Amino acid sequence: MGQKRIDLRSDTVTKPSEAMRQAMAHADVGDDVYGEDPTINRLEAEAAKRLGKEAGLFVPSGTMANQVAILAHTERGDEMFIHRDSHAYYYEGGAAALWAGAMLTLLDGEEGLFTADALREAVRPANIHHPRPRLVSLENTHNRAGGAALGVERMDPVMAVAHELGLMVHIDGARLFNAAVALATPASRLVREADSVSICLSKGLGAPVGSVLVGNRAFIDRARTYRKWLGGGMRQAGVLAAAGLLALDNADRLQEDHQRADRLRNGLREMGYDAWEPSVPTNMVMIETPGLAEPLVKAALERGLAFGTMGARRIRLVTHLDVDDEDIARALEIFQELRSQYRAG
Ligand code: TLP
């Protein structure tokens, strides 16, 4: 009999629990394009409430949530400021240029966040030669920064400068609840100063599908139109929202994923692996492996452990609902076996 594969590629790989499947099977549904799906309406209201915003919009994916937000905040040719490692720039296939016709100005900074001063310097005065500066897009936790959770002392000053300069702020909060748990700060507080926020139900929270975009009602009304234009107006999708409602309750257990990631990180460091230590870590572990990321992925997979790369020189391990303590112990054993193939950078 083959061993169970331990899958640390992403927290997107979880399978819906029995309770979720039951909730999906029995969900009260209607046609959401007519606004008549009671389960979707409940999910949208619940997400908005938890994040302290007026209204919510259920969308199929985190990518659509971000792109609909960019569309609803901007006009064609408007300038959006974003960190060069952010998902909405790095992993969304140029969609902001394709759909919104936005001009992206890329900024640098520690752990996926530029400073308020860097933003102030980048925003140019109104002038016929410049695009209209319109939107700042932030991300929390920050994926390519190793899942770093960013506290209000770092996020709020950036948002304050954005608003002072007349810009809107969107937060890609695909893993916002991970940040909330790690920072012991309510999610609503983390995003208090933001104009819109997207959260993913299908990552650490364990739903099979879905994200919610929240903001004020006028913004969500515009976003609803763009969702329809992109083909994201679903019908009896309450079967998905039912899983999403249960997923929101999983926010309380994310600490377990963080503890397992800590155990993994500490074990790897003890073995001599160059594993990052974000200032506030969550459910990810990044290992620097110059030139060896692909061979390590292959060797681990042969031993029943799956993880992904982030470029040629970095491995990413992500803990989630479907990973337990035994899996972490086994993963560490496998890394011990791979030690001879590894060279730190
Ligand atoms: N991230 C995926 C991959 O696309 C990299 C992953 O495995 O981490 N925002 C952030 C911060 C994300 O990490 C992701 C997915 C998204 C948005 C997009 O969500 P989906 O995959 O639902 O479109």
CSV table of C-alpha atoms and ligand atoms in Angstrom, one decimal:
chain,number,residue,atom,x,y,z
A,1,MET,CA,0.0,0.0,0.0
A,2,GLY,CA,1.4,3.4,-0.9
A,3,GLN,CA,2.0,6.0,1.8
A,4,LYS,CA,-0.3,9.0,2.1
A,5,ARG,CA,1.3,11.9,0.2
A,6,ILE,CA,2.0,14.9,2.4
A,7,ASP,CA,1.0,18.0,0.4
A,8,LEU,CA,2.7,21.2,1.5
A,9,ARG,CA,2.4,22.9,-1.9
A,10,SER,CA,-0.2,25.3,-0.8
A,11,ASP,CA,-3.1,25.8,1.7
A,12,THR,CA,-5.3,25.7,-1.4
A,13,VAL,CA,-5.1,21.9,-1.6
A,14,THR,CA,-7.4,21.1,1.3
A,15,LYS,CA,-10.5,19.0,0.7
A,16,PRO,CA,-13.9,20.0,2.2
A,17,SER,CA,-14.7,18.4,5.5
A,18,GLU,CA,-17.7,16.1,5.9
A,19,ALA,CA,-19.6,19.0,7.7
A,20,MET,CA,-18.9,21.3,4.7
A,21,ARG,CA,-20.1,18.7,2.3
A,22,GLN,CA,-23.3,18.3,4.3
A,23,ALA,CA,-23.8,22.0,4.5
A,24,MET,CA,-23.3,22.2,0.7
A,25,ALA,CA,-25.8,19.4,0.0
A,26,HIS,CA,-28.5,21.1,2.1
A,27,ALA,CA,-27.8,24.8,1.3
A,28,ASP,CA,-30.8,27.0,0.7
A,29,VAL,CA,-30.2,28.5,-2.8
A,30,GLY,CA,-31.6,30.9,-5.3
A,31,ASP,CA,-30.5,32.8,-8.4
A,32,ASP,CA,-27.7,35.0,-7.2
A,33,VAL,CA,-27.7,37.1,-10.4
A,34,TYR,CA,-31.2,38.2,-9.2
A,35,GLY,CA,-29.7,38.7,-5.7
A,36,GLU,CA,-31.9,35.8,-4.5
A,37,ASP,CA,-29.5,33.3,-3.1
A,38,PRO,CA,-30.0,33.5,0.7
A,39,THR,CA,-26.8,31.6,1.5
A,40,ILE,CA,-24.7,33.9,-0.6
A,41,ASN,CA,-26.4,36.9,0.8
A,42,ARG,CA,-25.7,35.6,4.3
A,43,LEU,CA,-22.0,34.9,3.5
A,44,GLU,CA,-21.6,38.4,2.0
A,45,ALA,CA,-23.1,40.1,5.0
A,46,GLU,CA,-21.1,37.9,7.4
A,47,ALA,CA,-17.8,38.6,5.7
A,48,ALA,CA,-18.6,42.4,5.6
A,49,LYS,CA,-19.4,42.4,9.3
A,50,ARG,CA,-16.3,40.5,10.3
A,51,LEU,CA,-14.2,43.0,8.3
A,52,GLY,CA,-16.1,46.0,9.5
A,53,LYS,CA,-17.2,47.1,6.0
A,54,GLU,CA,-20.7,47.9,4.6
A,55,ALA,CA,-21.1,45.2,2.0
A,56,GLY,CA,-19.6,42.1,0.4
A,57,LEU,CA,-19.5,40.3,-2.9
A,58,PHE,CA,-18.9,36.6,-3.4
A,59,VAL,CA,-16.6,35.8,-6.2
A,60,PRO,CA,-15.1,32.5,-7.5
A,61,SER,CA,-11.4,33.2,-6.8
A,62,GLY,CA,-8.9,35.5,-5.1
A,63,THR,CA,-7.7,36.6,-8.5
A,64,MET,CA,-11.2,37.7,-9.5
A,65,ALA,CA,-11.6,39.5,-6.2
A,66,ASN,CA,-8.5,41.5,-6.8
A,67,GLN,CA,-9.2,42.2,-10.4
A,68,VAL,CA,-12.8,43.3,-9.8
A,69,ALA,CA,-11.5,45.6,-7.0
A,70,ILE,CA,-9.0,47.2,-9.4
A,71,LEU,CA,-11.7,47.6,-12.0
A,72,ALA,CA,-14.1,49.2,-9.5
A,73,HIS,CA,-11.5,51.6,-8.2
A,74,THR,CA,-9.9,52.8,-11.4
A,75,GLU,CA,-10.5,54.2,-14.9
A,76,ARG,CA,-8.4,53.1,-17.8
A,77,GLY,CA,-4.9,54.5,-17.7
A,78,ASP,CA,-5.0,55.2,-13.9
A,79,GLU,CA,-1.9,54.5,-11.9
A,80,MET,CA,-1.9,51.8,-9.2
A,81,PHE,CA,1.0,51.5,-6.7
A,82,ILE,CA,1.9,47.9,-5.7
A,83,HIS,CA,4.9,46.1,-4.3
A,84,ARG,CA,6.8,44.1,-7.0
A,85,ASP,CA,6.3,40.9,-5.0
A,86,SER,CA,2.6,41.2,-4.6
A,87,HIS,CA,0.2,38.5,-6.0
A,88,ALA,CA,-2.0,41.0,-7.9
A,89,TYR,CA,1.1,42.0,-9.9
A,90,TYR,CA,3.4,38.9,-9.8
A,91,TYR,CA,0.9,36.1,-10.1
A,92,GLU,CA,-2.1,37.4,-11.9
A,93,GLY,CA,-0.9,37.3,-15.4
A,94,GLY,CA,-1.0,40.9,-16.3
A,95,ALA,CA,-4.7,41.0,-15.6
A,96,ALA,CA,-4.7,44.5,-14.2
A,97,ALA,CA,-3.4,45.7,-17.5
A,98,LEU,CA,-5.7,43.5,-19.5
A,99,TRP,CA,-9.0,44.3,-17.8
A,100,ALA,CA,-8.6,47.6,-16.0
A,101,GLY,CA,-6.0,49.1,-18.4
A,102,ALA,CA,-4.2,50.2,-15.2
A,103,MET,CA,-0.7,51.4,-15.2
A,104,LEU,CA,1.2,49.6,-12.4
A,105,THR,CA,4.0,51.4,-10.6
A,106,LEU,CA,6.1,48.8,-8.7
A,107,LEU,CA,7.6,49.7,-5.4
A,108,ASP,CA,10.1,47.9,-3.1
A,109,GLY,CA,10.2,47.4,0.6
A,110,GLU,CA,10.7,45.0,3.4
A,111,GLU,CA,8.4,42.0,3.6
A,112,GLY,CA,6.2,42.9,0.7
A,113,LEU,CA,5.4,46.4,2.0
A,114,PHE,CA,6.8,49.8,0.9
A,115,THR,CA,7.0,52.6,3.4
A,116,ALA,CA,4.7,55.6,3.6
A,117,ASP,CA,7.7,57.8,2.5
A,118,ALA,CA,8.4,55.6,-0.5
A,119,LEU,CA,4.8,56.0,-1.6
A,120,ARG,CA,4.8,59.7,-1.1
A,121,GLU,CA,7.9,60.0,-3.2
A,122,ALA,CA,6.4,57.8,-6.0
A,123,VAL,CA,3.1,59.7,-6.3
A,124,ARG,CA,3.7,62.5,-8.8
A,125,PRO,CA,1.7,65.8,-8.8
A,126,ALA,CA,-1.3,66.3,-11.2
A,127,ASN,CA,0.2,67.1,-14.6
A,128,ILE,CA,-0.7,66.3,-18.1
A,129,HIS,CA,2.5,64.2,-18.4
A,130,HIS,CA,1.5,61.9,-15.6
A,131,PRO,CA,-1.1,59.2,-15.2
A,132,ARG,CA,-3.8,59.8,-12.7
A,133,PRO,CA,-2.6,58.3,-9.4
A,134,ARG,CA,-5.5,56.4,-8.1
A,135,LEU,CA,-5.0,53.1,-6.1
A,136,VAL,CA,-2.6,51.5,-3.7
A,137,SER,CA,-2.8,47.7,-3.5
A,138,LEU,CA,-1.3,46.0,-0.3
A,139,GLU,CA,-1.2,42.3,0.7
A,140,ASN,CA,-1.5,40.8,4.2
A,141,THR,CA,-0.2,38.2,4.9
A,142,HIS,CA,2.4,38.6,2.2
A,143,ASN,CA,2.8,35.4,0.2
A,144,ARG,CA,6.2,36.0,-1.5
A,145,ALA,CA,7.5,37.5,1.7
A,146,GLY,CA,7.2,34.1,3.2
A,147,GLY,CA,3.7,34.6,4.7
A,148,ALA,CA,4.8,37.6,6.8
A,149,ALA,CA,2.0,39.1,8.8
A,150,LEU,CA,2.0,42.9,8.7
A,151,GLY,CA,0.9,44.8,11.7
A,152,VAL,CA,-1.1,48.0,11.8
A,153,GLU,CA,2.0,50.0,12.8
A,154,ARG,CA,3.4,49.2,9.4
A,155,MET,CA,0.2,49.2,7.3
A,156,ASP,CA,-1.7,52.2,8.7
A,157,PRO,CA,0.9,54.9,7.9
A,158,VAL,CA,1.0,53.7,4.2
A,159,MET,CA,-2.8,53.9,4.0
A,160,ALA,CA,-2.8,57.3,5.7
A,161,VAL,CA,-0.4,58.7,3.1
A,162,ALA,CA,-2.4,57.1,0.3
A,163,HIS,CA,-5.6,58.8,1.5
A,164,GLU,CA,-3.8,62.1,2.1
A,165,LEU,CA,-2.8,62.0,-1.5
A,166,GLY,CA,-6.3,61.2,-2.7
A,167,LEU,CA,-5.7,57.5,-3.5
A,168,MET,CA,-7.9,54.5,-2.7
A,169,VAL,CA,-6.5,51.4,-0.9
A,170,HIS,CA,-7.2,47.8,-1.6
A,171,ILE,CA,-5.9,45.0,0.6
A,172,ASP,CA,-5.4,41.5,-0.9
A,173,GLY,CA,-6.3,39.6,2.3
A,174,ALA,CA,-6.2,36.2,0.8
A,175,ARG,CA,-4.8,35.1,4.2
A,176,LEU,CA,-5.9,38.0,6.3
A,177,PHE,CA,-7.2,35.8,9.1
A,178,ASN,CA,-3.7,34.2,9.3
A,179,ALA,CA,-2.4,37.7,9.9
A,180,ALA,CA,-5.1,38.5,12.4
A,181,VAL,CA,-4.3,35.3,14.4
A,182,ALA,CA,-0.5,35.8,14.3
A,183,LEU,CA,-0.7,39.4,15.3
A,184,ALA,CA,-3.5,38.9,17.9
A,185,THR,CA,-5.3,41.8,16.2
A,186,PRO,CA,-8.9,41.6,14.9
A,187,ALA,CA,-9.1,41.3,11.1
A,188,SER,CA,-11.4,44.3,11.1
A,189,ARG,CA,-8.7,46.4,12.8
A,190,LEU,CA,-6.1,45.3,10.3
A,191,VAL,CA,-8.2,46.6,7.4
A,192,ARG,CA,-9.9,49.5,9.2
A,193,GLU,CA,-8.2,52.1,7.0
A,194,ALA,CA,-8.7,50.2,3.7
A,195,ASP,CA,-11.3,51.0,1.1
A,196,SER,CA,-11.7,47.4,0.0
A,197,VAL,CA,-10.5,44.0,1.1
A,198,SER,CA,-10.5,40.6,-0.5
A,199,ILE,CA,-10.4,37.4,1.6
A,200,CYS,CA,-10.1,33.9,0.3
A,201,LEU,CA,-12.2,31.1,1.8
A,202,SER,CA,-10.4,28.4,-0.1
A,203,LYS,CA,-6.9,28.8,1.5
A,204,GLY,CA,-6.3,28.3,5.2
A,205,LEU,CA,-10.0,28.4,5.9
A,206,GLY,CA,-10.6,25.2,4.0
A,207,ALA,CA,-13.5,25.9,1.6
A,208,PRO,CA,-13.3,24.3,-1.8
A,209,VAL,CA,-14.0,27.5,-3.7
A,210,GLY,CA,-14.6,31.2,-3.2
A,211,SER,CA,-13.5,34.6,-2.1
A,212,VAL,CA,-15.3,37.6,-0.8
A,213,LEU,CA,-14.6,41.3,-1.7
A,214,VAL,CA,-15.8,43.8,0.8
A,215,GLY,CA,-16.1,47.6,0.9
A,216,ASN,CA,-18.7,50.3,1.0
A,217,ARG,CA,-22.0,49.8,-0.8
A,218,ALA,CA,-21.4,52.0,-3.8
A,219,PHE,CA,-18.0,50.3,-4.4
A,220,ILE,CA,-19.6,46.8,-4.1
A,221,ASP,CA,-22.4,47.8,-6.5
A,222,ARG,CA,-19.8,48.7,-9.1
A,223,ALA,CA,-17.8,45.6,-8.3
A,224,ARG,CA,-21.0,43.5,-8.9
A,225,THR,CA,-21.2,44.9,-12.4
A,226,TYR,CA,-17.6,44.1,-13.2
A,227,ARG,CA,-18.0,40.6,-11.7
A,228,LYS,CA,-20.9,40.0,-14.2
A,229,TRP,CA,-18.8,41.4,-17.1
A,230,LEU,CA,-16.0,38.9,-16.3
A,231,GLY,CA,-18.5,36.1,-16.2
A,232,GLY,CA,-18.5,35.7,-12.5
A,233,GLY,CA,-22.2,36.1,-12.0
A,234,MET,CA,-23.1,32.6,-10.7
A,235,ARG,CA,-26.6,31.2,-10.1
A,236,GLN,CA,-27.4,28.8,-7.3
A,237,ALA,CA,-23.8,29.2,-6.0
A,238,GLY,CA,-25.2,29.1,-2.4
A,239,VAL,CA,-23.9,25.5,-2.4
A,240,LEU,CA,-20.4,27.1,-2.4
A,241,ALA,CA,-21.3,29.9,0.0
A,242,ALA,CA,-22.5,27.3,2.5
A,243,ALA,CA,-19.0,25.9,2.7
A,244,GLY,CA,-17.7,29.4,2.9
A,245,LEU,CA,-19.8,30.2,5.9
A,246,LEU,CA,-18.3,27.2,7.8
A,247,ALA,CA,-14.9,28.2,6.5
A,248,LEU,CA,-15.1,31.5,8.3
A,249,ASP,CA,-15.3,29.6,11.6
A,250,ASN,CA,-12.0,27.9,10.8
A,251,ALA,CA,-10.3,31.3,11.3
A,252,ASP,CA,-10.0,30.4,15.0
A,253,ARG,CA,-7.8,27.3,14.3
A,254,LEU,CA,-5.2,28.9,12.1
A,255,GLN,CA,-2.9,29.1,15.1
A,256,GLU,CA,-2.4,25.3,14.8
A,257,ASP,CA,-1.1,25.8,11.2
A,258,HIS,CA,1.3,28.5,12.4
A,259,GLN,CA,2.6,26.2,15.2
A,260,ARG,CA,3.2,23.4,12.7
A,261,ALA,CA,5.0,25.8,10.4
A,262,ASP,CA,7.2,27.0,13.3
A,263,ARG,CA,8.0,23.4,14.1
A,264,LEU,CA,9.0,22.8,10.5
A,265,ARG,CA,11.0,26.0,10.3
A,266,ASN,CA,12.9,25.3,13.5
A,267,GLY,CA,13.6,21.7,12.6
A,268,LEU,CA,14.9,22.7,9.2
A,269,ARG,CA,17.1,25.4,10.6
A,270,GLU,CA,18.6,22.9,13.1
A,271,MET,CA,19.5,20.7,10.2
A,272,GLY,CA,21.3,23.6,8.5
A,273,TYR,CA,18.6,24.6,6.0
A,274,ASP,CA,18.4,28.3,5.3
A,275,ALA,CA,14.8,28.8,6.2
A,276,TRP,CA,13.5,32.4,6.4
A,277,GLU,CA,12.3,33.9,9.6
A,278,PRO,CA,9.7,36.5,8.9
A,279,SER,CA,9.2,39.1,11.6
A,280,VAL,CA,5.8,37.7,12.2
A,281,PRO,CA,5.5,34.3,10.6
A,282,THR,CA,2.3,32.4,9.7
A,283,ASN,CA,1.7,29.2,7.8
A,284,MET,CA,4.6,29.3,5.3
A,285,VAL,CA,8.2,28.3,5.4
A,286,MET,CA,10.6,29.5,2.7
A,287,ILE,CA,14.0,27.8,2.1
A,288,GLU,CA,16.8,29.3,0.1
A,289,THR,CA,18.2,26.7,-2.2
A,290,PRO,CA,20.2,28.3,-5.0
A,291,GLY,CA,19.8,26.3,-8.2
A,292,LEU,CA,18.5,23.3,-6.3
A,293,ALA,CA,14.8,24.0,-5.9
A,294,GLU,CA,13.6,21.7,-8.7
A,295,PRO,CA,15.9,18.7,-7.9
A,296,LEU,CA,14.8,18.9,-4.2
A,297,VAL,CA,11.1,19.0,-5.2
A,298,LYS,CA,11.6,15.9,-7.3
A,299,ALA,CA,13.6,14.0,-4.7
A,300,ALA,CA,11.0,14.8,-2.0
A,301,LEU,CA,8.1,13.8,-4.2
A,302,GLU,CA,9.7,10.4,-4.7
A,303,ARG,CA,9.5,10.1,-0.9
A,304,GLY,CA,5.9,11.2,-0.6
A,305,LEU,CA,6.4,14.8,0.2
A,306,ALA,CA,5.1,17.6,-2.1
A,307,PHE,CA,6.1,21.2,-2.0
A,308,GLY,CA,6.5,24.0,-4.6
A,309,THR,CA,9.2,26.4,-5.7
A,310,MET,CA,9.2,30.1,-5.8
A,311,GLY,CA,11.7,30.7,-8.6
A,312,ALA,CA,14.8,28.6,-9.1
A,313,ARG,CA,16.3,29.4,-5.8
A,314,ARG,CA,13.5,29.1,-3.3
A,315,ILE,CA,11.2,26.3,-1.9
A,316,ARG,CA,7.9,27.1,-0.2
A,317,LEU,CA,6.2,24.8,2.3
A,318,VAL,CA,2.7,25.7,3.5
A,319,THR,CA,0.8,24.2,6.4
A,320,HIS,CA,-3.0,23.8,6.4
A,321,LEU,CA,-6.1,21.9,7.7
A,322,ASP,CA,-5.1,18.6,6.1
A,323,VAL,CA,-1.6,18.5,7.6
A,324,ASP,CA,-1.2,17.0,11.1
A,325,ASP,CA,1.7,16.7,13.6
A,326,GLU,CA,2.7,13.3,12.2
A,327,ASP,CA,3.0,14.8,8.7
A,328,ILE,CA,5.3,17.4,10.0
A,329,ALA,CA,7.5,14.8,11.7
A,330,ARG,CA,7.6,12.8,8.5
A,331,ALA,CA,8.4,15.9,6.4
A,332,LEU,CA,11.3,16.6,8.7
A,333,GLU,CA,12.6,13.1,8.3
A,334,ILE,CA,12.5,13.4,4.6
A,335,PHE,CA,14.4,16.7,4.7
A,336,GLN,CA,17.0,14.9,6.9
A,337,GLU,CA,17.3,12.3,4.1
A,338,LEU,CA,17.7,15.1,1.5
A,339,ARG,CA,20.3,17.0,3.6
A,340,SER,CA,23.2,15.7,1.5
A,341,GLN,CA,21.7,17.1,-1.7
A,342,TYR,CA,21.3,20.5,-0.2
A,343,ARG,CA,23.7,23.4,-0.1
A,344,ALA,CA,22.7,26.7,1.6
A,345,GLY,CA,23.1,29.9,-0.4
B,1,TLP,N1,-1.9,32.1,-4.3
B,1,TLP,C1,-1.6,30.8,-4.7
B,1,TLP,C2,-0.7,30.9,-6.0
B,1,TLP,O1,-1.4,31.7,-7.0
B,1,TLP,C3,0.6,31.4,-5.8
B,1,TLP,C4,-0.8,30.1,-3.6
B,1,TLP,O2,-0.7,28.8,-3.7
B,1,TLP,O3,-0.4,30.7,-2.7
B,1,TLP,N2,-3.8,36.6,-3.3
B,1,TLP,C5,-2.8,35.9,-2.7
B,1,TLP,C6,-2.0,36.6,-1.7
B,1,TLP,C7,-2.6,34.6,-3.0
B,1,TLP,O4,-1.7,33.9,-2.4
B,1,TLP,C8,-3.4,34.0,-4.0
B,1,TLP,C9,-3.3,32.6,-4.4
B,1,TLP,C10,-4.4,34.8,-4.6
B,1,TLP,C11,-4.5,36.1,-4.3
B,1,TLP,C12,-5.3,34.3,-5.7
B,1,TLP,O5,-6.3,33.4,-5.3
B,1,TLP,P1,-7.0,32.3,-6.3
B,1,TLP,O6,-6.0,31.2,-6.5
B,1,TLP,O7,-8.2,31.9,-5.6
B,1,TLP,O8,-7.2,33.1,-7.6
